Amino acid sequence: MNADIEKILAAPTVDAKTAGALLGMGESATYKALQRGDIPAIRIGSVYRVPSATLRRMLDLAPSKAA
């Protein structure tokens, strides 16, 4: 596995832009998917945070060793 992806997904959550990049999506498509609920996220005001565990499942990656 790419060490950069592991480092990113070591945090409990990632921002919307990072989540979209990991999923191979552009910014506009990412925010539309977040608003529709296609990407499960935590919303605080206008800020979306995507749980790393969710991204791991979506990308079919092994759970974090830190978990």
CSV table of N, CA and C in Angstrom, one decimal:
chain,number,residue,atom,x,y,z
A,1,MET,N,0.8,-1.2,0.0
A,1,MET,CA,0.0,0.0,0.0
A,1,MET,C,0.9,1.2,0.0
A,2,ASN,N,0.4,2.2,-0.6
A,2,ASN,CA,1.1,3.5,-0.7
A,2,ASN,C,1.3,4.1,0.7
A,3,ALA,N,2.5,4.4,1.1
A,3,ALA,CA,2.8,5.0,2.4
A,3,ALA,C,2.1,6.3,2.6
A,4,ASP,N,1.9,7.1,1.5
A,4,ASP,CA,1.2,8.4,1.6
A,4,ASP,C,-0.2,8.2,2.0
A,5,ILE,N,-0.9,7.3,1.3
A,5,ILE,CA,-2.3,7.0,1.7
A,5,ILE,C,-2.4,6.5,3.1
A,6,GLU,N,-1.6,5.7,3.5
A,6,GLU,CA,-1.6,5.2,4.9
A,6,GLU,C,-1.4,6.4,5.9
A,7,LYS,N,-0.5,7.3,5.6
A,7,LYS,CA,-0.3,8.5,6.4
A,7,LYS,C,-1.5,9.3,6.5
A,8,ILE,N,-2.2,9.6,5.4
A,8,ILE,CA,-3.4,10.4,5.3
A,8,ILE,C,-4.5,9.7,6.1
A,9,LEU,N,-4.7,8.4,5.9
A,9,LEU,CA,-5.8,7.7,6.6
A,9,LEU,C,-5.5,7.3,8.0
A,10,ALA,N,-4.3,7.7,8.5
A,10,ALA,CA,-4.0,7.5,10.0
A,10,ALA,C,-4.8,8.4,10.8
A,11,ALA,N,-5.2,9.6,10.3
A,11,ALA,CA,-6.0,10.5,11.1
A,11,ALA,C,-7.5,10.0,11.2
A,12,PRO,N,-8.2,10.3,12.2
A,12,PRO,CA,-9.6,9.8,12.4
A,12,PRO,C,-10.5,10.3,11.2
A,13,THR,N,-10.3,11.5,10.8
A,13,THR,CA,-11.1,12.0,9.7
A,13,THR,C,-10.2,12.8,8.7
A,14,VAL,N,-10.7,13.0,7.5
A,14,VAL,CA,-10.1,13.8,6.5
A,14,VAL,C,-11.0,14.8,5.9
A,15,ASP,N,-10.5,15.9,5.4
A,15,ASP,CA,-11.4,16.9,4.8
A,15,ASP,C,-12.0,16.4,3.5
A,16,ALA,N,-13.0,17.1,3.0
A,16,ALA,CA,-13.7,16.8,1.8
A,16,ALA,C,-12.8,16.7,0.6
A,17,LYS,N,-11.9,17.6,0.5
A,17,LYS,CA,-11.0,17.7,-0.7
A,17,LYS,C,-10.1,16.5,-0.7
A,18,THR,N,-9.6,16.1,0.4
A,18,THR,CA,-8.7,14.9,0.5
A,18,THR,C,-9.5,13.6,0.2
A,19,ALA,N,-10.7,13.5,0.8
A,19,ALA,CA,-11.6,12.4,0.5
A,19,ALA,C,-11.9,12.2,-1.0
A,20,GLY,N,-12.2,13.3,-1.6
A,20,GLY,CA,-12.5,13.3,-3.0
A,20,GLY,C,-11.3,12.9,-3.8
A,21,ALA,N,-10.1,13.4,-3.5
A,21,ALA,CA,-8.9,13.0,-4.2
A,21,ALA,C,-8.6,11.5,-4.1
A,22,LEU,N,-8.8,11.0,-2.9
A,22,LEU,CA,-8.6,9.5,-2.7
A,22,LEU,C,-9.6,8.7,-3.5
A,23,LEU,N,-10.8,9.2,-3.7
A,23,LEU,CA,-11.8,8.5,-4.4
A,23,LEU,C,-11.7,8.8,-5.9
A,24,GLY,N,-10.8,9.7,-6.3
A,24,GLY,CA,-10.6,10.0,-7.7
A,24,GLY,C,-11.7,10.9,-8.3
A,25,MET,N,-12.2,11.8,-7.4
A,25,MET,CA,-13.3,12.7,-7.8
A,25,MET,C,-12.8,14.1,-7.7
A,26,GLY,N,-13.4,15.0,-8.6
A,26,GLY,CA,-13.2,16.4,-8.5
A,26,GLY,C,-13.9,17.0,-7.4
A,27,GLU,N,-13.6,18.3,-7.1
A,27,GLU,CA,-14.1,19.0,-6.0
A,27,GLU,C,-15.6,19.1,-6.0
A,28,SER,N,-16.1,19.5,-7.2
A,28,SER,CA,-17.6,19.7,-7.4
A,28,SER,C,-18.3,18.4,-7.2
A,29,ALA,N,-17.8,17.3,-7.8
A,29,ALA,CA,-18.5,16.0,-7.7
A,29,ALA,C,-18.4,15.5,-6.2
A,30,THR,N,-17.3,15.8,-5.6
A,30,THR,CA,-17.2,15.4,-4.2
A,30,THR,C,-18.3,16.0,-3.3
A,31,TYR,N,-18.4,17.4,-3.4
A,31,TYR,CA,-19.4,18.1,-2.6
A,31,TYR,C,-20.8,17.6,-2.9
A,32,LYS,N,-21.1,17.4,-4.2
A,32,LYS,CA,-22.5,16.9,-4.5
A,32,LYS,C,-22.7,15.5,-3.9
A,33,ALA,N,-21.7,14.6,-3.9
A,33,ALA,CA,-21.8,13.3,-3.3
A,33,ALA,C,-22.0,13.4,-1.8
A,34,LEU,N,-21.3,14.3,-1.2
A,34,LEU,CA,-21.4,14.5,0.2
A,34,LEU,C,-22.8,15.0,0.6
A,35,GLN,N,-23.3,16.0,-0.2
A,35,GLN,CA,-24.7,16.5,0.0
A,35,GLN,C,-25.8,15.5,-0.2
A,36,ARG,N,-25.6,14.6,-1.1
A,36,ARG,CA,-26.5,13.5,-1.4
A,36,ARG,C,-26.4,12.4,-0.3
A,37,GLY,N,-25.3,12.3,0.4
A,37,GLY,CA,-25.1,11.3,1.3
A,37,GLY,C,-24.4,10.0,0.7
A,38,ASP,N,-23.9,10.2,-0.5
A,38,ASP,CA,-23.2,9.1,-1.2
A,38,ASP,C,-21.9,8.8,-0.5
A,39,ILE,N,-21.3,9.8,0.1
A,39,ILE,CA,-20.1,9.7,0.9
A,39,ILE,C,-20.5,10.0,2.3
A,40,PRO,N,-20.5,9.0,3.2
A,40,PRO,CA,-20.9,9.3,4.6
A,40,PRO,C,-19.9,10.2,5.2
A,41,ALA,N,-20.4,11.2,5.9
A,41,ALA,CA,-19.5,12.3,6.5
A,41,ALA,C,-20.2,12.9,7.7
A,42,ILE,N,-19.3,13.5,8.4
A,42,ILE,CA,-19.8,14.3,9.6
A,42,ILE,C,-19.8,15.8,9.1
A,43,ARG,N,-20.9,16.4,9.3
A,43,ARG,CA,-21.0,17.8,8.9
A,43,ARG,C,-21.1,18.7,10.1
A,44,ILE,N,-20.2,19.7,10.2
A,44,ILE,CA,-20.2,20.7,11.3
A,44,ILE,C,-20.3,22.0,10.6
A,45,GLY,N,-21.5,22.6,10.7
A,45,GLY,CA,-21.8,23.8,9.9
A,45,GLY,C,-21.7,23.6,8.4
A,46,SER,N,-20.8,24.2,7.8
A,46,SER,CA,-20.6,24.0,6.3
A,46,SER,C,-19.4,23.1,6.0
A,47,VAL,N,-18.8,22.6,7.1
A,47,VAL,CA,-17.5,21.8,6.9
A,47,VAL,C,-17.9,20.3,7.0
A,48,TYR,N,-17.4,19.6,6.0
A,48,TYR,CA,-17.5,18.1,6.0
A,48,TYR,C,-16.2,17.5,6.4
A,49,ARG,N,-16.3,16.4,7.2
A,49,ARG,CA,-15.2,15.6,7.6
A,49,ARG,C,-15.6,14.2,7.3
A,50,VAL,N,-14.8,13.4,6.6
A,50,VAL,CA,-15.1,12.1,6.3
A,50,VAL,C,-14.2,11.1,7.1
A,51,PRO,N,-14.9,10.2,7.9
A,51,PRO,CA,-14.1,9.3,8.7
A,51,PRO,C,-13.2,8.4,7.8
A,52,SER,N,-12.0,8.3,8.3
A,52,SER,CA,-11.0,7.5,7.6
A,52,SER,C,-11.5,6.0,7.4
A,53,ALA,N,-12.1,5.5,8.5
A,53,ALA,CA,-12.6,4.1,8.4
A,53,ALA,C,-13.6,4.0,7.3
A,54,THR,N,-14.4,5.0,7.1
A,54,THR,CA,-15.4,4.9,5.9
A,54,THR,C,-14.7,4.9,4.6
A,55,LEU,N,-13.7,5.7,4.5
A,55,LEU,CA,-12.9,5.7,3.2
A,55,LEU,C,-12.2,4.3,3.0
A,56,ARG,N,-11.7,3.8,4.1
A,56,ARG,CA,-11.0,2.5,4.0
A,56,ARG,C,-12.0,1.4,3.4
A,57,ARG,N,-13.2,1.4,4.0
A,57,ARG,CA,-14.3,0.5,3.5
A,57,ARG,C,-14.6,0.8,2.0
A,58,MET,N,-14.8,2.0,1.7
A,58,MET,CA,-15.1,2.4,0.3
A,58,MET,C,-14.1,2.0,-0.7
A,59,LEU,N,-12.8,2.1,-0.3
A,59,LEU,CA,-11.7,1.7,-1.1
A,59,LEU,C,-11.2,0.3,-1.0
A,60,ASP,N,-11.9,-0.5,-0.1
A,60,ASP,CA,-11.6,-1.9,0.1
A,60,ASP,C,-10.2,-2.1,0.6
A,61,LEU,N,-9.8,-1.2,1.6
A,61,LEU,CA,-8.5,-1.3,2.2
A,61,LEU,C,-8.6,-1.9,3.6
A,62,ALA,N,-7.5,-2.5,4.0
A,62,ALA,CA,-7.5,-3.1,5.4
A,62,ALA,C,-7.7,-2.1,6.4
A,63,PRO,N,-8.3,-2.4,7.5
A,63,PRO,CA,-8.5,-1.5,8.7
A,63,PRO,C,-7.1,-1.0,9.1
A,64,SER,N,-7.1,0.2,9.7
A,64,SER,CA,-5.9,0.8,10.2
A,64,SER,C,-5.3,0.0,11.3
A,65,LYS,N,-4.0,-0.2,11.3
A,65,LYS,CA,-3.3,-0.9,12.4
A,65,LYS,C,-3.4,-0.1,13.7
A,66,ALA,N,-3.6,1.2,13.6
A,66,ALA,CA,-3.7,2.0,14.8
A,66,ALA,C,-5.0,1.9,15.5
A,67,ALA,N,-6.0,1.4,14.8
A,67,ALA,CA,-7.4,1.3,15.4
A,67,ALA,C,-7.5,0.3,16.5
